């Protein structure tokens, strides 16, 4: 591991909460695809499977920011454990309902309950922020967490699908629940690194972090970005199926995540001067432009290369986004702010996958790649229109991590 990443873990407790975060985040990439695999195997109804997966995503998008808002007010331990138990109970209900062929409405109720799952990634980033706030190391920490996210998305679906097909249909979602339980309870047992809660009465009466104009720009942009991700997943599976190699879709999509993983690892080793807003806008533009070659794909090898290249812009843009959230959300609402961006992504994934599916049914898989291309254009438009808002940080916030570093270097000099 390069020295900047090794130096991160010199902080007491950082190895333990990072490891717990890896386990707790695995369900993010395992549960949705696991439910699709389970339901399709047990019932053969792909429409029902997709609707249940979308219900989980949308429920998490609605409930997740509220859970994180409570975390900011009362602390991670007091909120995460009850929320996780509720999500696990709903997951158990889903497994029993699917296995014993209970009515469909029970399945949907269970999926809504699963949406109470906390945003573990936001919890880990909040701990890193508490440890390294105002230092260049925070950029490296956010980079490391983006790499961990991509590792989860590379291996999570493979594990979930593999277990459900090779062992028994419920195995994938069951293991996802186990990962969630172990990760969250291990994380919340680590009190020394838990960020200090900020009770509502002490911080502005509990207004939502989404009232920040800068955060509104970031969330709206990432709805369009999420549509890119959701559409690429669905269209790639359909394209591989048309080529007669449906099983290769998982490998191609893994390369998409691998490109982001590699870029995130390198990005964390770099040190930037100046404000992060121009880099963020450049990253959004790069994601949009990288969708254009997909319109020209003619075979799976070309698609794999194109998606790997497209993935190179994802992690750097996400890392810079986390730095911007630090500037546009009060410290007392940091976890909620990070979760709102995840919510925007989740809503976008649901929209992108549904629109892409309709286009595929109407005009074929190759035409489906027009959906991520259009979504990228929308993301760029929102980014440019909201750019001035991003240049006005929230009152009471300091400069960016990079600006702080410059001031600190000048002071030392």
Short mmCIF file of C-alpha atoms in Angstrom, two decimals:
data_model
loop_
_atom_site.label_atom_id
_atom_site.label_comp_id
_atom_site.label_asym_id
_atom_site.label_seq_id
_atom_site.Cartn_x
_atom_site.Cartn_y
_atom_site.Cartn_z
CA UNK A 1 0.00 0.00 0.00
CA UNK A 2 1.47 3.41 -0.96
CA UNK A 3 2.70 5.50 1.98
CA UNK A 4 -0.16 8.09 2.00
CA UNK A 5 -2.63 5.26 2.51
CA UNK A 6 -0.46 3.60 5.16
CA UNK A 7 -0.24 6.92 6.99
CA UNK A 8 -4.03 7.11 7.19
CA UNK A 9 -4.13 4.13 9.52
CA UNK A 10 -1.74 5.65 12.02
CA UNK A 11 -4.81 7.16 13.67
CA UNK A 12 -5.98 4.97 16.59
CA UNK A 13 -9.04 2.88 15.72
CA UNK A 14 -8.97 3.68 12.00
CA UNK A 15 -8.19 0.12 10.91
CA UNK A 16 -11.07 -1.29 12.95
CA UNK A 17 -13.78 1.15 11.81
CA UNK A 18 -12.63 0.88 8.18
CA UNK A 19 -12.82 -2.94 8.31
CA UNK A 20 -16.28 -2.76 9.89
CA UNK A 21 -17.33 -0.35 7.16
CA UNK A 22 -16.23 -2.78 4.45
CA UNK A 23 -18.44 -5.52 5.89
CA UNK A 24 -21.35 -3.17 6.51
CA UNK A 25 -21.27 -1.89 2.94
CA UNK A 26 -21.29 -5.24 1.19
CA UNK A 27 -25.13 -5.44 1.25
CA UNK A 28 -25.23 -2.27 -0.86
CA UNK A 29 -24.08 -4.29 -3.86
CA UNK A 30 -25.50 -7.67 -2.81
CA UNK A 31 -29.08 -7.14 -1.69
CA UNK A 32 -30.72 -5.79 -4.85
CA UNK A 33 -29.16 -8.28 -7.23
CA UNK A 34 -29.63 -11.02 -4.63
CA UNK A 35 -33.36 -10.35 -4.45
CA UNK A 36 -33.61 -10.39 -8.25
CA UNK A 37 -31.78 -13.73 -8.39
CA UNK A 38 -33.80 -15.23 -5.54
CA UNK A 39 -37.23 -14.21 -6.84
CA UNK A 40 -36.46 -15.18 -10.43
CA UNK A 41 -35.31 -18.63 -9.31
CA UNK A 42 -38.25 -19.24 -6.99
CA UNK A 43 -41.02 -17.83 -9.19
CA UNK A 44 -39.59 -17.21 -12.66
CA UNK A 45 -41.16 -13.72 -12.54
CA UNK A 46 -38.50 -11.23 -13.59
CA UNK A 47 -40.98 -8.36 -13.52
CA UNK A 48 -41.74 -8.98 -9.86
CA UNK A 49 -38.03 -9.39 -9.10
CA UNK A 50 -37.17 -6.04 -10.68
CA UNK A 51 -40.06 -4.27 -8.95
CA UNK A 52 -38.95 -5.57 -5.55
CA UNK A 53 -35.35 -4.49 -6.16
CA UNK A 54 -36.54 -1.02 -7.18
CA UNK A 55 -38.72 -0.85 -4.05
CA UNK A 56 -35.68 -1.49 -1.86
CA UNK A 57 -33.68 1.22 -3.65
CA UNK A 58 -36.44 3.82 -3.47
CA UNK A 59 -37.25 3.01 0.18
CA UNK A 60 -33.59 3.45 1.07
CA UNK A 61 -33.56 6.73 -0.86
CA UNK A 62 -36.49 8.03 1.21
CA UNK A 63 -35.59 6.63 4.64
CA UNK A 64 -31.78 6.77 4.46
CA UNK A 65 -31.39 10.56 4.86
CA UNK A 66 -33.79 10.52 7.80
CA UNK A 67 -31.74 7.82 9.53
CA UNK A 68 -28.57 9.82 8.93
CA UNK A 69 -30.24 12.96 10.22
CA UNK A 70 -30.99 11.16 13.48
CA UNK A 71 -27.40 9.92 13.57
CA UNK A 72 -26.14 13.51 13.42
CA UNK A 73 -28.41 14.40 16.33
CA UNK A 74 -28.08 11.37 18.60
CA UNK A 75 -24.93 9.53 17.53
CA UNK A 76 -24.21 6.44 15.46
CA UNK A 77 -24.65 3.82 18.18
CA UNK A 78 -28.09 4.98 19.38
CA UNK A 79 -29.57 5.14 15.86
CA UNK A 80 -27.77 2.56 13.73
CA UNK A 81 -28.49 -0.46 15.90
CA UNK A 82 -32.31 -0.06 15.99
CA UNK A 83 -32.40 0.86 12.27
CA UNK A 84 -30.30 -2.19 11.41
CA UNK A 85 -32.47 -4.52 13.50
CA UNK A 86 -35.58 -3.21 11.73
CA UNK A 87 -33.95 -3.74 8.33
CA UNK A 88 -32.82 -7.25 9.28
CA UNK A 89 -36.31 -8.16 10.53
CA UNK A 90 -37.78 -6.99 7.23
CA UNK A 91 -35.14 -9.01 5.37
CA UNK A 92 -36.10 -12.13 7.31
CA UNK A 93 -39.76 -11.50 6.45
CA UNK A 94 -38.82 -11.24 2.77
CA UNK A 95 -36.95 -14.55 2.82
CA UNK A 96 -39.82 -16.40 4.51
CA UNK A 97 -42.44 -14.77 2.28
CA UNK A 98 -40.51 -15.71 -0.86
CA UNK A 99 -39.76 -19.25 0.28
CA UNK A 100 -43.32 -20.05 1.33
CA UNK A 101 -44.97 -18.20 -1.59
CA UNK A 102 -46.81 -15.66 0.55
CA UNK A 103 -48.84 -12.93 -1.26
CA UNK A 104 -46.90 -10.39 -3.31
CA UNK A 105 -47.93 -7.48 -1.10
CA UNK A 106 -46.03 -9.05 1.80
CA UNK A 107 -42.89 -9.05 -0.34
CA UNK A 108 -43.29 -5.34 -1.08
CA UNK A 109 -43.91 -4.48 2.59
CA UNK A 110 -40.75 -6.36 3.51
CA UNK A 111 -38.74 -4.50 0.86
CA UNK A 112 -39.93 -1.16 2.23
CA UNK A 113 -38.67 -2.23 5.67
CA UNK A 114 -35.31 -3.24 4.23
CA UNK A 115 -34.98 0.37 3.09
CA UNK A 116 -34.25 1.34 6.71
CA UNK A 117 -30.71 0.05 6.15
CA UNK A 118 -28.27 2.79 7.22
CA UNK A 119 -25.79 4.39 4.83
CA UNK A 120 -22.67 2.77 6.28
CA UNK A 121 -20.42 4.53 3.77
CA UNK A 122 -21.56 7.92 5.08
CA UNK A 123 -20.91 6.76 8.66
CA UNK A 124 -17.34 5.77 7.84
CA UNK A 125 -16.64 8.99 5.95
CA UNK A 126 -18.00 10.96 8.92
CA UNK A 127 -15.50 9.16 11.17
CA UNK A 128 -12.64 9.98 8.82
CA UNK A 129 -13.81 13.61 8.78
CA UNK A 130 -13.78 13.68 12.58
CA UNK A 131 -10.20 12.33 12.59
CA UNK A 132 -8.68 14.37 9.74
CA UNK A 133 -10.94 17.41 9.32
CA UNK A 134 -9.07 20.35 7.80
CA UNK A 135 -6.03 18.34 6.73
CA UNK A 136 -4.83 16.98 3.36
CA UNK A 137 -5.20 13.45 4.76
CA UNK A 138 -8.98 13.77 4.46
CA UNK A 139 -8.68 13.75 0.66
CA UNK A 140 -6.73 10.49 0.88
CA UNK A 141 -9.29 9.04 3.27
CA UNK A 142 -12.19 9.84 0.93
CA UNK A 143 -10.20 8.32 -1.94
CA UNK A 144 -9.64 5.15 0.03
CA UNK A 145 -13.36 4.88 0.81
CA UNK A 146 -14.23 5.26 -2.87
CA UNK A 147 -11.87 2.39 -3.63
CA UNK A 148 -13.63 0.31 -0.96
CA UNK A 149 -16.99 1.16 -2.55
CA UNK A 150 -15.79 -0.13 -5.90
CA UNK A 151 -14.34 -3.29 -4.34
CA UNK A 152 -17.80 -3.99 -2.90
CA UNK A 153 -19.39 -3.52 -6.32
CA UNK A 154 -16.83 -5.76 -8.01
CA UNK A 155 -17.17 -8.70 -5.65
CA UNK A 156 -20.59 -8.26 -4.01
CA UNK A 157 -22.77 -9.21 -7.01
CA UNK A 158 -20.50 -12.14 -7.87
CA UNK A 159 -20.80 -13.52 -4.32
CA UNK A 160 -24.55 -12.91 -4.10
CA UNK A 161 -25.42 -14.42 -7.50
CA UNK A 162 -22.98 -17.30 -7.03
CA UNK A 163 -24.39 -18.35 -3.68
CA UNK A 164 -28.02 -18.05 -4.77
CA UNK A 165 -27.43 -20.15 -7.89
CA UNK A 166 -25.00 -22.71 -6.47
CA UNK A 167 -26.38 -23.20 -2.94
CA UNK A 168 -30.02 -22.14 -2.43
CA UNK A 169 -32.01 -19.15 -3.76
CA UNK A 170 -32.13 -17.27 -0.46
CA UNK A 171 -28.38 -17.55 0.19
CA UNK A 172 -27.36 -14.24 -1.41
CA UNK A 173 -29.75 -11.96 0.53
CA UNK A 174 -29.13 -14.00 3.68
CA UNK A 175 -25.38 -13.43 3.54
CA UNK A 176 -25.96 -9.74 2.79
CA UNK A 177 -27.96 -9.51 6.02
CA UNK A 178 -25.18 -11.22 7.94
CA UNK A 179 -22.62 -8.76 6.58
CA UNK A 180 -24.85 -5.86 7.60
CA UNK A 181 -25.36 -7.14 11.15
CA UNK A 182 -21.68 -7.86 11.78
CA UNK A 183 -20.49 -4.63 10.17
CA UNK A 184 -22.90 -2.27 11.94
CA UNK A 185 -22.66 -3.84 15.39
CA UNK A 186 -18.86 -4.00 15.16
CA UNK A 187 -18.76 -0.38 14.01
CA UNK A 188 -21.05 0.93 16.73
CA UNK A 189 -19.06 -0.92 19.39
CA UNK A 190 -16.14 1.40 18.57
CA UNK A 191 -17.07 4.42 20.69
CA UNK A 192 -13.67 6.14 20.67
CA UNK A 193 -13.88 7.14 16.99
CA UNK A 194 -17.62 7.88 16.88
CA UNK A 195 -18.29 11.49 15.81
CA UNK A 196 -19.78 13.70 18.47
CA UNK A 197 -23.57 14.05 18.10
CA UNK A 198 -25.12 17.49 17.59
CA UNK A 199 -28.54 17.72 19.31
CA UNK A 200 -31.18 19.56 17.29
CA UNK A 201 -31.79 22.19 19.98
CA UNK A 202 -28.18 23.33 19.72
CA UNK A 203 -28.05 23.63 15.93
CA UNK A 204 -30.77 25.59 14.20
CA UNK A 205 -33.89 23.64 15.16
CA UNK A 206 -33.26 20.62 12.97
CA UNK A 207 -33.55 22.10 9.47
CA UNK A 208 -32.75 19.60 6.75
CA UNK A 209 -29.28 19.68 5.22
CA UNK A 210 -30.98 19.65 1.81
CA UNK A 211 -31.88 23.33 2.31
CA UNK A 212 -28.28 24.11 1.37
CA UNK A 213 -28.25 25.47 -2.24
CA UNK A 214 -24.89 23.82 -2.92
CA UNK A 215 -26.09 20.43 -1.72
CA UNK A 216 -29.18 20.77 -3.92
CA UNK A 217 -26.91 21.14 -6.95
CA UNK A 218 -24.85 18.10 -5.97
CA UNK A 219 -27.90 15.91 -5.31
CA UNK A 220 -29.65 16.92 -8.54
CA UNK A 221 -26.50 16.29 -10.55
CA UNK A 222 -26.13 12.87 -8.99
CA UNK A 223 -29.70 11.91 -9.83
CA UNK A 224 -28.60 12.24 -13.46
CA UNK A 225 -25.33 10.45 -12.66
CA UNK A 226 -27.22 7.61 -11.02
CA UNK A 227 -29.31 7.31 -14.17
CA UNK A 228 -26.05 6.71 -16.05
CA UNK A 229 -25.12 3.86 -13.71
CA UNK A 230 -28.57 2.25 -13.72
CA UNK A 231 -28.90 2.44 -17.49
CA UNK A 232 -25.40 1.09 -18.13
CA UNK A 233 -26.08 -1.96 -15.94
CA UNK A 234 -29.36 -2.87 -17.64
CA UNK A 235 -28.24 -2.15 -21.19
CA UNK A 236 -24.97 -4.05 -20.76
CA UNK A 237 -26.83 -7.18 -19.66
CA UNK A 238 -29.19 -6.86 -22.63
CA UNK A 239 -26.34 -6.19 -25.06
CA UNK A 240 -24.41 -9.24 -23.83
CA UNK A 241 -27.59 -11.31 -24.20
CA UNK A 242 -28.01 -10.12 -27.80
CA UNK A 243 -24.40 -11.12 -28.46
CA UNK A 244 -25.13 -14.61 -27.11
CA UNK A 245 -22.90 -14.25 -24.03
CA UNK A 246 -25.17 -13.04 -21.24
CA UNK A 247 -22.87 -14.41 -18.55
CA UNK A 248 -20.09 -12.11 -19.76
CA UNK A 249 -22.08 -9.07 -18.62
CA UNK A 250 -20.87 -9.52 -15.05
CA UNK A 251 -17.24 -9.45 -16.20
CA UNK A 252 -17.80 -6.37 -18.36
CA UNK A 253 -19.53 -4.52 -15.51
CA UNK A 254 -16.76 -5.58 -13.13
CA UNK A 255 -14.29 -3.85 -15.47
CA UNK A 256 -16.43 -0.71 -15.25
CA UNK A 257 -16.03 -0.79 -11.46
CA UNK A 258 -12.35 -1.72 -11.78
CA UNK A 259 -11.67 1.40 -13.82
CA UNK A 260 -13.20 3.53 -11.10
CA UNK A 261 -11.29 1.62 -8.43
CA UNK A 262 -7.93 2.17 -10.16
CA UNK A 263 -8.61 5.87 -10.74
CA UNK A 264 -9.68 6.37 -7.13
CA UNK A 265 -6.51 4.73 -5.83
CA UNK A 266 -4.30 7.00 -7.95
CA UNK A 267 -6.39 10.10 -7.23
CA UNK A 268 -5.83 9.63 -3.51
CA UNK A 269 -2.06 9.89 -3.98
CA UNK A 270 -2.31 13.32 -5.62
CA UNK A 271 -2.36 16.68 -3.89
CA UNK A 272 -4.32 19.49 -5.50
CA UNK A 273 -4.15 23.24 -5.01
CA UNK A 274 -7.08 25.54 -5.37
CA UNK A 275 -10.82 25.07 -4.97
CA UNK A 276 -12.40 21.69 -5.82
CA UNK A 277 -15.34 23.11 -7.80
CA UNK A 278 -13.58 23.19 -11.21
CA UNK A 279 -12.32 19.62 -10.73
CA UNK A 280 -15.83 18.50 -9.83
CA UNK A 281 -17.31 20.05 -12.97
CA UNK A 282 -14.52 18.57 -15.08
CA UNK A 283 -15.27 15.13 -13.60
CA UNK A 284 -18.99 15.42 -14.41
CA UNK A 285 -18.12 16.43 -17.98
CA UNK A 286 -15.70 13.50 -18.28
CA UNK A 287 -18.40 11.05 -17.16
CA UNK A 288 -20.77 12.44 -19.76
CA UNK A 289 -18.24 12.36 -22.61
CA UNK A 290 -17.22 8.78 -21.72
CA UNK A 291 -20.76 7.63 -22.55
CA UNK A 292 -20.48 8.65 -26.20
CA UNK A 293 -18.28 5.71 -27.33
CA UNK A 294 -20.90 3.31 -25.96
CA UNK A 295 -23.20 4.42 -28.76
CA UNK A 296 -20.72 2.92 -31.22
CA UNK A 297 -20.17 -0.48 -29.58
CA UNK A 298 -20.33 -3.47 -31.87
CA UNK A 299 -18.96 -6.28 -29.73
CA UNK A 300 -18.24 -7.20 -26.13
CA UNK A 301 -14.44 -6.65 -26.17
CA UNK A 302 -14.91 -3.09 -27.41
CA UNK A 303 -17.62 -2.55 -24.80
CA UNK A 304 -15.35 -3.83 -22.02
CA UNK A 305 -12.58 -1.39 -23.00
CA UNK A 306 -15.02 1.50 -23.35
CA UNK A 307 -16.56 0.86 -19.93
CA UNK A 308 -13.16 0.52 -18.24
CA UNK A 309 -12.19 3.93 -19.64
CA UNK A 310 -15.58 5.36 -18.63
CA UNK A 311 -15.04 4.10 -15.08
CA UNK A 312 -11.87 6.18 -14.70
CA UNK A 313 -13.89 9.35 -14.12
CA UNK A 314 -16.28 7.98 -11.48
CA UNK A 315 -14.23 7.71 -8.28
CA UNK A 316 -12.39 11.05 -8.70
CA UNK A 317 -15.72 12.81 -9.17
CA UNK A 318 -17.22 11.10 -6.13
CA UNK A 319 -14.18 11.96 -4.00
CA UNK A 320 -14.37 15.62 -4.99
CA UNK A 321 -18.09 15.59 -4.26
CA UNK A 322 -17.43 14.51 -0.68
CA UNK A 323 -15.01 17.43 -0.29
CA UNK A 324 -17.71 19.80 -1.57
CA UNK A 325 -20.26 18.42 0.87
CA UNK A 326 -17.84 19.37 3.65
CA UNK A 327 -18.10 22.96 2.40
CA UNK A 328 -21.85 23.21 1.80
CA UNK A 329 -23.29 21.39 4.80
CA UNK A 330 -22.87 22.45 8.43
CA UNK A 331 -20.67 20.13 10.42
CA UNK A 332 -23.65 19.09 12.56
CA UNK A 333 -25.35 17.69 9.42
CA UNK A 334 -22.40 16.11 7.62
CA UNK A 335 -23.67 12.51 7.73
CA UNK A 336 -27.09 13.58 6.45
CA UNK A 337 -25.49 15.59 3.64
CA UNK A 338 -23.42 12.64 2.46
CA UNK A 339 -26.48 10.40 2.56
CA UNK A 340 -28.49 12.83 0.42
CA UNK A 341 -25.96 12.40 -2.38
CA UNK A 342 -26.35 8.60 -2.08
CA UNK A 343 -30.10 9.14 -2.20
CA UNK A 344 -29.78 11.09 -5.44
CA UNK A 345 -27.74 8.26 -6.91
CA UNK A 346 -30.32 5.67 -5.82
CA UNK A 347 -33.21 7.61 -7.35
CA UNK A 348 -31.22 8.04 -10.55
CA UNK A 349 -30.38 4.34 -10.73
CA UNK A 350 -34.08 3.47 -10.46
CA UNK A 351 -35.00 6.00 -13.16
CA UNK A 352 -32.16 5.06 -15.48
CA UNK A 353 -32.77 1.33 -15.27
CA UNK A 354 -36.52 1.68 -15.91
CA UNK A 355 -36.11 4.05 -18.87
CA UNK A 356 -33.33 1.91 -20.32
CA UNK A 357 -35.51 -1.18 -20.06
CA UNK A 358 -38.29 0.55 -21.99
CA UNK A 359 -35.86 1.68 -24.72
CA UNK A 360 -34.39 -1.82 -25.00
CA UNK A 361 -37.85 -3.36 -25.43
CA UNK A 362 -38.70 -0.76 -28.06
CA UNK A 363 -35.49 -0.35 -30.07
CA UNK A 364 -32.91 -2.89 -28.90
CA UNK A 365 -29.85 -2.89 -26.65
CA UNK A 366 -27.57 -0.67 -28.76
CA UNK A 367 -30.19 2.07 -28.75
CA UNK A 368 -30.35 1.68 -24.98
CA UNK A 369 -26.92 3.26 -24.62
CA UNK A 370 -28.55 6.52 -25.64
CA UNK A 371 -30.07 6.67 -22.14
CA UNK A 372 -26.74 7.05 -20.26
CA UNK A 373 -25.55 9.48 -22.95
CA UNK A 374 -28.60 11.71 -22.44
CA UNK A 375 -28.30 11.35 -18.66
CA UNK A 376 -24.69 12.50 -18.85
CA UNK A 377 -25.74 15.56 -20.83
CA UNK A 378 -28.34 16.40 -18.18
CA UNK A 379 -25.72 16.05 -15.43
CA UNK A 380 -23.42 18.48 -17.26
CA UNK A 381 -26.26 20.97 -17.77
CA UNK A 382 -27.18 20.90 -14.07
CA UNK A 383 -23.53 21.22 -13.11
CA UNK A 384 -23.02 24.33 -15.22
CA UNK A 385 -26.31 25.92 -14.15
CA UNK A 386 -25.57 25.36 -10.47
CA UNK A 387 -21.86 26.11 -10.57
CA UNK A 388 -22.21 29.56 -8.98
CA UNK A 389 -24.01 28.04 -6.01
CA UNK A 390 -21.10 25.66 -5.46
CA UNK A 391 -18.71 28.58 -5.19
CA UNK A 392 -20.58 29.90 -2.13
CA UNK A 393 -19.84 27.60 0.85
CA UNK A 394 -22.23 27.34 3.77
CA UNK A 395 -21.85 30.07 6.44
CA UNK A 396 -19.50 29.09 9.20
CA UNK A 397 -17.55 26.60 7.14
CA UNK A 398 -13.82 26.90 6.56
CA UNK A 399 -12.05 26.66 3.23
CA UNK A 400 -11.77 23.41 1.36
CA UNK A 401 -9.30 20.75 2.39
CA UNK A 402 -6.96 21.90 -0.37
CA UNK A 403 -7.33 25.59 0.51
CA UNK A 404 -6.64 24.79 4.16
CA UNK A 405 -3.50 22.98 3.10
CA UNK A 406 -2.30 26.00 1.14
CA UNK A 407 -2.90 28.37 4.05
CA UNK A 408 -1.15 25.97 6.40
CA UNK A 409 1.86 25.70 4.06
CA UNK A 410 2.11 29.50 3.75
CA UNK A 411 1.92 29.83 7.56
CA UNK A 412 4.70 27.29 8.03
CA UNK A 413 6.82 29.04 5.38
#
